[in-house]
DNA sequence: AGCATGTGCTAAATGGATTTAGCAAAGCGG
DNA sequence: CCGCTTTGCTAAATCCATTTAGCACATGCT
């Protein structure tokens, strides 16, 4: 109970050396002239006492705390958040850093609060994560630590980690083409504003660009483009139902898995089989995608990798301003016919 | 750039007082004999300089850091985690605390690491969160701060926050009964080991107890109990399909939403309508539940509230050892017939 | 006047590490 | 043997806020 923590002074005393020596040895300074015996004595003493440095004391002196702040607009609202956090967490753990998680709800006042709270704690870096990829508002405070934008961008902070949406968009189309589907492809979830990058961020508009370019390259056009302003299952359901009244598509290219989910429901009700009658490809690799029957083939959002990349960039000694585009993996399931060899 | 942070000494200097005075005033000490003018001068100086205390320095002196650690086995694997984290985060924010999130994967070595890292940082409390409710292993380290178990229990630390599973179990049955369903109810997801509390924690076994008791109270018995060892959609699907070959239930009581999801698929394929032909109730209030058609009526796991309660307990001045059972809300959707008035 | 009490404030110690500046002894060259 | 460098190590300052101990002056009471 009453046992106080072991301090560096205790270690030094047991080793018969000064705290200076102990400190230098334990922090592994390179240019020190301390003898091998001293090293051994200090390490032994530290080990036998179970010494753990007091991070606050160290932070006070060095202005480094081996911790980073993960500031996001929403952590639970979207299922994406936990992937980003998990990835960031594991990279932080590898780098022997600890992660503060802060949520702002996108409210400027809370954002300011969050940044100040983090800075008060001498964090070694800030990650601003956006759950809805977009240009992120970053409070106009003096920030004297590295910043990485995650799943979003900011004019002030040029280093950002984003999914490689353009390539992802292309892949979705290529998947259809290589499954032998070359006509009656319907785009589900078109949205002019998003496509122009007005509503959400550029990232989604890049997904559209990838899709358009790949279609053009394959010499294809969509049989229809179904628009909606929100990518939720019921929109997918309604749009697909309406579609089926007038035409019978060969494939649905869905802008996300939840739209696809709704489409499955409408197809199921109409007694249309997947993938024999209608094939589907989608984006996100939501948990949902694996629950569907047949499993939904989808271009995954690489959240974990994005999260860990963000931390790596943040802590890397030389950080080059750039957008780090993380590959969107193809997750093959059963919603495409197995046609290609 | 080169501007250093404002320190308490700066504030004191501007106010024309000692740092002692400044400290006492800013920390709001009650028994101080400093004059109202002194208070004003210090507050004005602090405000005009934008003073923010250095948390490390304060932590060093007071051994309190206004931060807590959230140590969980998994953060992303289950969709539950983010609810718990979010709830904890918001309660922490309210209490002006910051939250470190640490993931251990349930590995003892990482658990030890996590606890030590947290303790090194003078956290004011530890939350051990289990994503799979169970008796949690807590590393056998000297922990000199409050601990709250979240969604799990530990012999060493008696304060825990759990869902009120017994009541939840009862409610699911009562929902069926009050919908006028009194026979041909099938239990989906029975598992003897879980029911006995062997595999998972007591919490699930309490859910079973609630279900059994409510059935008994209503004078009902299950028409069948379908067992499986894993509550994933495909199990729900397979079991329901098999069931439908031999009998036609009036209702399915599913142990979680993913099983129910699988059941929906099997029912849909068989052309059976919900809720007219078969009604469903389930547990969790997964995101899924709202996507289904009709929406799944389910007994929700109150993750956010659990998370915030855990933090409140942790930081409350007097913490009474007890299990805090958080109410599991009934989330009404369309999978039950509207019968009751 | 003399003494206790109260008021308003501060000097200095403290927490635990890092870091600067520098000391003492040994080694070396001539 | 003298002066210079190298080796091996340490005293003390430092980071910044909190807190203990206590000073100087005013007031009240007898």
PDB file of N, CA, C and O in Angstrom, chain A residues 229-293:
ATOM      1  N   UNK A 229     -29.525  10.838 -51.787  1.00  0.00           N
ATOM      2  CA  UNK A 229     -28.677  11.767 -51.040  1.00  0.00           C
ATOM      3  C   UNK A 229     -28.104  11.123 -49.797  1.00  0.00           C
ATOM      4  O   UNK A 229     -27.322  11.707 -49.075  1.00  0.00           O
ATOM      5  N   UNK A 230     -28.504   9.915 -49.536  1.00  0.00           N
ATOM      6  CA  UNK A 230     -28.022   9.268 -48.323  1.00  0.00           C
ATOM      7  C   UNK A 230     -27.822   7.791 -48.619  1.00  0.00           C
ATOM      8  O   UNK A 230     -28.693   7.156 -49.199  1.00  0.00           O
ATOM      9  N   UNK A 231     -26.698   7.274 -48.218  1.00  0.00           N
ATOM     10  CA  UNK A 231     -26.368   5.910 -48.591  1.00  0.00           C
ATOM     11  C   UNK A 231     -26.794   4.908 -47.530  1.00  0.00           C
ATOM     12  O   UNK A 231     -25.959   4.207 -46.958  1.00  0.00           O
ATOM     13  N   UNK A 232     -28.064   4.888 -47.242  1.00  0.00           N
ATOM     14  CA  UNK A 232     -28.584   3.961 -46.248  1.00  0.00           C
ATOM     15  C   UNK A 232     -29.400   2.861 -46.926  1.00  0.00           C
ATOM     16  O   UNK A 232     -29.901   3.043 -48.041  1.00  0.00           O
ATOM     17  N   UNK A 233     -29.555   1.738 -46.216  1.00  0.00           N
ATOM     18  CA  UNK A 233     -30.214   0.584 -46.830  1.00  0.00           C
ATOM     19  C   UNK A 233     -31.570   0.890 -47.447  1.00  0.00           C
ATOM     20  O   UNK A 233     -31.868   0.422 -48.551  1.00  0.00           O
ATOM     21  N   UNK A 234     -32.388   1.671 -46.764  1.00  0.00           N
ATOM     22  CA  UNK A 234     -33.726   1.870 -47.317  1.00  0.00           C
ATOM     23  C   UNK A 234     -33.696   2.594 -48.660  1.00  0.00           C
ATOM     24  O   UNK A 234     -34.538   2.359 -49.517  1.00  0.00           O
ATOM     25  N   UNK A 235     -32.675   3.432 -48.871  1.00  0.00           N
ATOM     26  CA  UNK A 235     -32.554   4.068 -50.179  1.00  0.00           C
ATOM     27  C   UNK A 235     -32.202   3.029 -51.235  1.00  0.00           C
ATOM     28  O   UNK A 235     -32.752   3.035 -52.330  1.00  0.00           O
ATOM     29  N   UNK A 236     -31.308   2.157 -50.884  1.00  0.00           N
ATOM     30  CA  UNK A 236     -30.942   1.090 -51.813  1.00  0.00           C
ATOM     31  C   UNK A 236     -32.154   0.237 -52.146  1.00  0.00           C
ATOM     32  O   UNK A 236     -32.369  -0.147 -53.312  1.00  0.00           O
ATOM     33  N   UNK A 237     -32.934  -0.026 -51.126  1.00  0.00           N
ATOM     34  CA  UNK A 237     -34.135  -0.853 -51.322  1.00  0.00           C
ATOM     35  C   UNK A 237     -35.130  -0.157 -52.240  1.00  0.00           C
ATOM     36  O   UNK A 237     -35.571  -0.723 -53.254  1.00  0.00           O
ATOM     37  N   UNK A 238     -35.457   1.074 -51.919  1.00  0.00           N
ATOM     38  CA  UNK A 238     -36.459   1.796 -52.707  1.00  0.00           C
ATOM     39  C   UNK A 238     -36.027   1.971 -54.159  1.00  0.00           C
ATOM     40  O   UNK A 238     -36.792   1.735 -55.083  1.00  0.00           O
ATOM     41  N   UNK A 239     -34.784   2.377 -54.321  1.00  0.00           N
ATOM     42  CA  UNK A 239     -34.302   2.627 -55.682  1.00  0.00           C
ATOM     43  C   UNK A 239     -34.290   1.341 -56.494  1.00  0.00           C
ATOM     44  O   UNK A 239     -34.666   1.340 -57.670  1.00  0.00           O
ATOM     45  N   UNK A 240     -33.883   0.270 -55.862  1.00  0.00           N
ATOM     46  CA  UNK A 240     -33.804  -0.987 -56.592  1.00  0.00           C
ATOM     47  C   UNK A 240     -35.207  -1.472 -56.962  1.00  0.00           C
ATOM     48  O   UNK A 240     -35.448  -1.941 -58.080  1.00  0.00           O
ATOM     49  N   UNK A 241     -36.127  -1.352 -56.030  1.00  0.00           N
ATOM     50  CA  UNK A 241     -37.506  -1.740 -56.326  1.00  0.00           C
ATOM     51  C   UNK A 241     -38.048  -0.971 -57.515  1.00  0.00           C
ATOM     52  O   UNK A 241     -38.649  -1.538 -58.437  1.00  0.00           O
ATOM     53  N   UNK A 242     -37.820   0.326 -57.476  1.00  0.00           N
ATOM     54  CA  UNK A 242     -38.323   1.154 -58.572  1.00  0.00           C
ATOM     55  C   UNK A 242     -37.667   0.728 -59.887  1.00  0.00           C
ATOM     56  O   UNK A 242     -38.331   0.591 -60.916  1.00  0.00           O
ATOM     57  N   UNK A 243     -36.379   0.501 -59.793  1.00  0.00           N
ATOM     58  CA  UNK A 243     -35.646   0.083 -60.995  1.00  0.00           C
ATOM     59  C   UNK A 243     -36.237  -1.177 -61.601  1.00  0.00           C
ATOM     60  O   UNK A 243     -36.440  -1.276 -62.815  1.00  0.00           O
ATOM     61  N   UNK A 244     -36.528  -2.134 -60.729  1.00  0.00           N
ATOM     62  CA  UNK A 244     -36.958  -3.445 -61.216  1.00  0.00           C
ATOM     63  C   UNK A 244     -38.317  -3.384 -61.913  1.00  0.00           C
ATOM     64  O   UNK A 244     -38.677  -4.280 -62.669  1.00  0.00           O
ATOM     65  N   UNK A 245     -39.052  -2.327 -61.649  1.00  0.00           N
ATOM     66  CA  UNK A 245     -40.352  -2.199 -62.319  1.00  0.00           C
ATOM     67  C   UNK A 245     -40.194  -1.946 -63.809  1.00  0.00           C
ATOM     68  O   UNK A 245     -41.055  -2.303 -64.606  1.00  0.00           O
ATOM     69  N   UNK A 246     -39.089  -1.300 -64.155  1.00  0.00           N
ATOM     70  CA  UNK A 246     -38.950  -0.931 -65.561  1.00  0.00           C
ATOM     71  C   UNK A 246     -37.853  -1.695 -66.282  1.00  0.00           C
ATOM     72  O   UNK A 246     -37.889  -1.834 -67.485  1.00  0.00           O
ATOM     73  N   UNK A 247     -36.879  -2.150 -65.571  1.00  0.00           N
ATOM     74  CA  UNK A 247     -35.829  -2.881 -66.278  1.00  0.00           C
ATOM     75  C   UNK A 247     -35.188  -3.937 -65.405  1.00  0.00           C
ATOM     76  O   UNK A 247     -35.344  -3.952 -64.187  1.00  0.00           O
ATOM     77  N   UNK A 248     -34.478  -4.812 -66.057  1.00  0.00           N
ATOM     78  CA  UNK A 248     -33.809  -5.899 -65.371  1.00  0.00           C
ATOM     79  C   UNK A 248     -32.306  -5.762 -65.563  1.00  0.00           C
ATOM     80  O   UNK A 248     -31.794  -6.083 -66.633  1.00  0.00           O
ATOM     81  N   UNK A 249     -31.614  -5.236 -64.581  1.00  0.00           N
ATOM     82  CA  UNK A 249     -30.165  -5.034 -64.743  1.00  0.00           C
ATOM     83  C   UNK A 249     -29.426  -6.370 -64.701  1.00  0.00           C
ATOM     84  O   UNK A 249     -29.955  -7.363 -64.199  1.00  0.00           O
ATOM     85  N   UNK A 250     -28.214  -6.356 -65.204  1.00  0.00           N
ATOM     86  CA  UNK A 250     -27.351  -7.525 -65.083  1.00  0.00           C
ATOM     87  C   UNK A 250     -26.459  -7.383 -63.843  1.00  0.00           C
ATOM     88  O   UNK A 250     -26.031  -8.362 -63.257  1.00  0.00           O
ATOM     89  N   UNK A 251     -26.189  -6.122 -63.501  1.00  0.00           N
ATOM     90  CA  UNK A 251     -25.327  -5.898 -62.332  1.00  0.00           C
ATOM     91  C   UNK A 251     -25.643  -4.562 -61.684  1.00  0.00           C
ATOM     92  O   UNK A 251     -26.068  -3.618 -62.354  1.00  0.00           O
ATOM     93  N   UNK A 252     -25.421  -4.532 -60.402  1.00  0.00           N
ATOM     94  CA  UNK A 252     -25.573  -3.292 -59.634  1.00  0.00           C
ATOM     95  C   UNK A 252     -24.213  -2.909 -59.069  1.00  0.00           C
ATOM     96  O   UNK A 252     -23.578  -3.698 -58.361  1.00  0.00           O
ATOM     97  N   UNK A 253     -23.798  -1.706 -59.413  1.00  0.00           N
ATOM     98  CA  UNK A 253     -22.577  -1.186 -58.806  1.00  0.00           C
ATOM     99  C   UNK A 253     -23.014  -0.222 -57.708  1.00  0.00           C
ATOM    100  O   UNK A 253     -23.534   0.860 -58.000  1.00  0.00           O
ATOM    101  N   UNK A 254     -22.838  -0.650 -56.470  1.00  0.00           N
ATOM    102  CA  UNK A 254     -23.384   0.126 -55.349  1.00  0.00           C
ATOM    103  C   UNK A 254     -22.281   0.944 -54.706  1.00  0.00           C
ATOM    104  O   UNK A 254     -21.178   0.446 -54.484  1.00  0.00           O
ATOM    105  N   UNK A 255     -22.619   2.172 -54.361  1.00  0.00           N
ATOM    106  CA  UNK A 255     -21.576   3.046 -53.815  1.00  0.00           C
ATOM    107  C   UNK A 255     -21.173   2.698 -52.398  1.00  0.00           C
ATOM    108  O   UNK A 255     -20.135   3.126 -51.926  1.00  0.00           O
ATOM    109  N   UNK A 256     -22.030   1.975 -51.701  1.00  0.00           N
ATOM    110  CA  UNK A 256     -21.547   1.395 -50.451  1.00  0.00           C
ATOM    111  C   UNK A 256     -22.347   0.154 -50.082  1.00  0.00           C
ATOM    112  O   UNK A 256     -23.349  -0.175 -50.729  1.00  0.00           O
ATOM    113  N   UNK A 257     -21.882  -0.523 -49.057  1.00  0.00           N
ATOM    114  CA  UNK A 257     -22.461  -1.815 -48.711  1.00  0.00           C
ATOM    115  C   UNK A 257     -23.884  -1.691 -48.191  1.00  0.00           C
ATOM    116  O   UNK A 257     -24.682  -2.617 -48.316  1.00  0.00           O
ATOM    117  N   UNK A 258     -24.183  -0.556 -47.589  1.00  0.00           N
ATOM    118  CA  UNK A 258     -25.539  -0.442 -47.046  1.00  0.00           C
ATOM    119  C   UNK A 258     -26.552  -0.265 -48.154  1.00  0.00           C
ATOM    120  O   UNK A 258     -27.651  -0.816 -48.101  1.00  0.00           O
ATOM    121  N   UNK A 259     -26.182   0.474 -49.174  1.00  0.00           N
ATOM    122  CA  UNK A 259     -27.045   0.530 -50.345  1.00  0.00           C
ATOM    123  C   UNK A 259     -27.215  -0.870 -50.924  1.00  0.00           C
ATOM    124  O   UNK A 259     -28.325  -1.284 -51.278  1.00  0.00           O
ATOM    125  N   UNK A 260     -26.109  -1.579 -50.984  1.00  0.00           N
ATOM    126  CA  UNK A 260     -26.160  -2.933 -51.529  1.00  0.00           C
ATOM    127  C   UNK A 260     -27.074  -3.813 -50.684  1.00  0.00           C
ATOM    128  O   UNK A 260     -27.821  -4.640 -51.196  1.00  0.00           O
ATOM    129  N   UNK A 261     -27.008  -3.597 -49.406  1.00  0.00           N
ATOM    130  CA  UNK A 261     -27.861  -4.357 -48.499  1.00  0.00           C
ATOM    131  C   UNK A 261     -29.336  -4.141 -48.860  1.00  0.00           C
ATOM    132  O   UNK A 261     -30.116  -5.087 -48.992  1.00  0.00           O
ATOM    133  N   UNK A 262     -29.687  -2.884 -49.041  1.00  0.00           N
ATOM    134  CA  UNK A 262     -31.058  -2.581 -49.438  1.00  0.00           C
ATOM    135  C   UNK A 262     -31.389  -3.219 -50.778  1.00  0.00           C
ATOM    136  O   UNK A 262     -32.493  -3.742 -50.982  1.00  0.00           O
ATOM    137  N   UNK A 263     -30.428  -3.193 -51.673  1.00  0.00           N
ATOM    138  CA  UNK A 263     -30.651  -3.793 -52.983  1.00  0.00           C
ATOM    139  C   UNK A 263     -30.905  -5.298 -52.844  1.00  0.00           C
ATOM    140  O   UNK A 263     -31.810  -5.846 -53.475  1.00  0.00           O
ATOM    141  N   UNK A 264     -30.139  -5.951 -52.014  1.00  0.00           N
ATOM    142  CA  UNK A 264     -30.356  -7.385 -51.761  1.00  0.00           C
ATOM    143  C   UNK A 264     -31.797  -7.644 -51.351  1.00  0.00           C
ATOM    144  O   UNK A 264     -32.430  -8.582 -51.797  1.00  0.00           O
ATOM    145  N   UNK A 265     -32.277  -6.787 -50.451  1.00  0.00           N
ATOM    146  CA  UNK A 265     -33.633  -6.992 -49.954  1.00  0.00           C
ATOM    147  C   UNK A 265     -34.649  -6.891 -51.087  1.00  0.00           C
ATOM    148  O   UNK A 265     -35.549  -7.727 -51.208  1.00  0.00           O
ATOM    149  N   UNK A 266     -34.479  -5.880 -51.920  1.00  0.00           N
ATOM    150  CA  UNK A 266     -35.421  -5.700 -53.022  1.00  0.00           C
ATOM    151  C   UNK A 266     -35.304  -6.858 -54.016  1.00  0.00           C
ATOM    152  O   UNK A 266     -36.318  -7.384 -54.506  1.00  0.00           O
ATOM    153  N   UNK A 267     -34.085  -7.258 -54.291  1.00  0.00           N
ATOM    154  CA  UNK A 267     -33.883  -8.375 -55.224  1.00  0.00           C
ATOM    155  C   UNK A 267     -34.493  -9.651 -54.657  1.00  0.00           C
ATOM    156  O   UNK A 267     -35.157 -10.409 -55.358  1.00  0.00           O
ATOM    157  N   UNK A 268     -34.254  -9.860 -53.371  1.00  0.00           N
ATOM    158  CA  UNK A 268     -34.794 -11.053 -52.724  1.00  0.00           C
ATOM    159  C   UNK A 268     -36.309 -11.106 -52.822  1.00  0.00           C
ATOM    160  O   UNK A 268     -36.885 -12.132 -53.190  1.00  0.00           O
ATOM    161  N   UNK A 269     -36.936  -9.989 -52.537  1.00  0.00           N
ATOM    162  CA  UNK A 269     -38.393  -9.951 -52.618  1.00  0.00           C
ATOM    163  C   UNK A 269     -38.903 -10.238 -54.011  1.00  0.00           C
ATOM    164  O   UNK A 269     -39.962 -10.833 -54.183  1.00  0.00           O
ATOM    165  N   UNK A 270     -38.131  -9.760 -54.978  1.00  0.00           N
ATOM    166  CA  UNK A 270     -38.559  -9.952 -56.360  1.00  0.00           C
ATOM    167  C   UNK A 270     -38.181 -11.339 -56.874  1.00  0.00           C
ATOM    168  O   UNK A 270     -38.442 -11.666 -58.033  1.00  0.00           O
ATOM    169  N   UNK A 271     -37.567 -12.132 -56.023  1.00  0.00           N
ATOM    170  CA  UNK A 271     -37.194 -13.486 -56.421  1.00  0.00           C
ATOM    171  C   UNK A 271     -36.059 -13.544 -57.425  1.00  0.00           C
ATOM    172  O   UNK A 271     -35.914 -14.505 -58.169  1.00  0.00           O
ATOM    173  N   UNK A 272     -35.259 -12.512 -57.426  1.00  0.00           N
ATOM    174  CA  UNK A 272     -34.132 -12.473 -58.360  1.00  0.00           C
ATOM    175  C   UNK A 272     -32.887 -13.014 -57.675  1.00  0.00           C
ATOM    176  O   UNK A 272     -32.606 -12.658 -56.533  1.00  0.00           O
ATOM    177  N   UNK A 273     -32.187 -13.908 -58.378  1.00  0.00           N
ATOM    178  CA  UNK A 273     -31.053 -14.557 -57.743  1.00  0.00           C
ATOM    179  C   UNK A 273     -29.748 -13.782 -57.956  1.00  0.00           C
ATOM    180  O   UNK A 273     -29.544 -13.191 -59.012  1.00  0.00           O
ATOM    181  N   UNK A 274     -28.914 -13.858 -56.950  1.00  0.00           N
ATOM    182  CA  UNK A 274     -27.569 -13.287 -57.024  1.00  0.00           C
ATOM    183  C   UNK A 274     -26.582 -14.428 -56.875  1.00  0.00           C
ATOM    184  O   UNK A 274     -26.763 -15.272 -55.982  1.00  0.00           O
ATOM    185  N   UNK A 275     -25.562 -14.524 -57.681  1.00  0.00           N
ATOM    186  CA  UNK A 275     -25.210 -13.611 -58.782  1.00  0.00           C
ATOM    187  C   UNK A 275     -25.744 -14.046 -60.132  1.00  0.00           C
ATOM    188  O   UNK A 275     -25.466 -13.380 -61.121  1.00  0.00           O
ATOM    189  N   UNK A 276     -26.516 -15.127 -60.179  1.00  0.00           N
ATOM    190  CA  UNK A 276     -26.935 -15.644 -61.492  1.00  0.00           C
ATOM    191  C   UNK A 276     -27.669 -14.596 -62.311  1.00  0.00           C
ATOM    192  O   UNK A 276     -27.375 -14.394 -63.495  1.00  0.00           O
ATOM    193  N   UNK A 277     -28.674 -13.953 -61.688  1.00  0.00           N
ATOM    194  CA  UNK A 277     -29.469 -12.979 -62.438  1.00  0.00           C
ATOM    195  C   UNK A 277     -28.861 -11.580 -62.361  1.00  0.00           C
ATOM    196  O   UNK A 277     -28.689 -10.914 -63.363  1.00  0.00           O
ATOM    197  N   UNK A 278     -28.580 -11.194 -61.135  1.00  0.00           N
ATOM    198  CA  UNK A 278     -27.991  -9.859 -60.952  1.00  0.00           C
ATOM    199  C   UNK A 278     -26.732  -9.991 -60.091  1.00  0.00           C
ATOM    200  O   UNK A 278     -26.769 -10.625 -59.036  1.00  0.00           O
ATOM    201  N   UNK A 279     -25.679  -9.409 -60.568  1.00  0.00           N
ATOM    202  CA  UNK A 279     -24.429  -9.403 -59.786  1.00  0.00           C
ATOM    203  C   UNK A 279     -24.328  -8.079 -59.041  1.00  0.00           C
ATOM    204  O   UNK A 279     -24.951  -7.089 -59.439  1.00  0.00           O
ATOM    205  N   UNK A 280     -23.590  -8.088 -57.968  1.00  0.00           N
ATOM    206  CA  UNK A 280     -23.383  -6.844 -57.224  1.00  0.00           C
ATOM    207  C   UNK A 280     -21.915  -6.648 -56.857  1.00  0.00           C
ATOM    208  O   UNK A 280     -21.218  -7.615 -56.532  1.00  0.00           O
ATOM    209  N   UNK A 281     -21.491  -5.428 -56.924  1.00  0.00           N
ATOM    210  CA  UNK A 281     -20.212  -5.026 -56.350  1.00  0.00           C
ATOM    211  C   UNK A 281     -20.486  -3.764 -55.551  1.00  0.00           C
ATOM    212  O   UNK A 281     -21.391  -3.013 -55.891  1.00  0.00           O
ATOM    213  N   UNK A 282     -19.664  -3.566 -54.563  1.00  0.00           N
ATOM    214  CA  UNK A 282     -19.946  -2.449 -53.687  1.00  0.00           C
ATOM    215  C   UNK A 282     -18.648  -1.941 -53.054  1.00  0.00           C
ATOM    216  O   UNK A 282     -17.554  -2.397 -53.387  1.00  0.00           O
ATOM    217  N   UNK A 283     -18.812  -1.017 -52.135  1.00  0.00           N
ATOM    218  CA  UNK A 283     -17.652  -0.427 -51.454  1.00  0.00           C
ATOM    219  C   UNK A 283     -17.809  -0.469 -49.941  1.00  0.00           C
ATOM    220  O   UNK A 283     -18.933  -0.371 -49.452  1.00  0.00           O
ATOM    221  N   UNK A 284     -16.730  -0.560 -49.272  1.00  0.00           N
ATOM    222  CA  UNK A 284     -16.611  -0.409 -47.818  1.00  0.00           C
ATOM    223  C   UNK A 284     -16.115  -1.643 -47.076  1.00  0.00           C
ATOM    224  O   UNK A 284     -15.369  -1.539 -46.118  1.00  0.00           O
ATOM    225  N   UNK A 285     -16.631  -2.800 -47.487  1.00  0.00           N
ATOM    226  CA  UNK A 285     -16.402  -4.008 -46.689  1.00  0.00           C
ATOM    227  C   UNK A 285     -16.870  -3.829 -45.246  1.00  0.00           C
ATOM    228  O   UNK A 285     -16.173  -4.121 -44.285  1.00  0.00           O
ATOM    229  N   UNK A 286     -18.078  -3.381 -45.170  1.00  0.00           N
ATOM    230  CA  UNK A 286     -18.796  -3.338 -43.900  1.00  0.00           C
ATOM    231  C   UNK A 286     -18.925  -4.756 -43.346  1.00  0.00           C
ATOM    232  O   UNK A 286     -18.884  -5.716 -44.097  1.00  0.00           O
ATOM    233  N   UNK A 287     -19.166  -4.801 -42.041  1.00  0.00           N
ATOM    234  CA  UNK A 287     -19.437  -6.100 -41.430  1.00  0.00           C
ATOM    235  C   UNK A 287     -20.591  -6.803 -42.156  1.00  0.00           C
ATOM    236  O   UNK A 287     -20.576  -8.011 -42.389  1.00  0.00           O
ATOM    237  N   UNK A 288     -21.547  -5.994 -42.504  1.00  0.00           N
ATOM    238  CA  UNK A 288     -22.708  -6.467 -43.268  1.00  0.00           C
ATOM    239  C   UNK A 288     -22.371  -7.364 -44.438  1.00  0.00           C
ATOM    240  O   UNK A 288     -23.061  -8.350 -44.699  1.00  0.00           O
ATOM    241  N   UNK A 289     -21.350  -6.958 -45.149  1.00  0.00           N
ATOM    242  CA  UNK A 289     -21.070  -7.587 -46.436  1.00  0.00           C
ATOM    243  C   UNK A 289     -20.870  -9.090 -46.289  1.00  0.00           C
ATOM    244  O   UNK A 289     -21.221  -9.870 -47.171  1.00  0.00           O
ATOM    245  N   UNK A 290     -20.320  -9.485 -45.157  1.00  0.00           N
ATOM    246  CA  UNK A 290     -20.073 -10.910 -44.971  1.00  0.00           C
ATOM    247  C   UNK A 290     -21.323 -11.634 -44.490  1.00  0.00           C
ATOM    248  O   UNK A 290     -21.400 -12.851 -44.544  1.00  0.00           O
ATOM    249  N   UNK A 291     -22.286 -10.886 -44.009  1.00  0.00           N
ATOM    250  CA  UNK A 291     -23.494 -11.527 -43.497  1.00  0.00           C
ATOM    251  C   UNK A 291     -24.482 -11.857 -44.612  1.00  0.00           C
ATOM    252  O   UNK A 291     -25.348 -12.699 -44.438  1.00  0.00           O
ATOM    253  N   UNK A 292     -24.370 -11.131 -45.704  1.00  0.00           N
ATOM    254  CA  UNK A 292     -25.341 -11.307 -46.779  1.00  0.00           C
ATOM    255  C   UNK A 292     -25.196 -12.661 -47.437  1.00  0.00           C
ATOM    256  O   UNK A 292     -24.156 -13.325 -47.320  1.00  0.00           O
ATOM    257  N   UNK A 293     -26.247 -13.076 -48.116  1.00  0.00           N
ATOM    258  CA  UNK A 293     -26.230 -14.340 -48.849  1.00  0.00           C
ATOM    259  C   UNK A 293     -26.567 -14.049 -50.285  1.00  0.00           C
ATOM    260  O   UNK A 293     -27.673 -13.592 -50.540  1.00  0.00           O
TER     261      UNK A 293
END
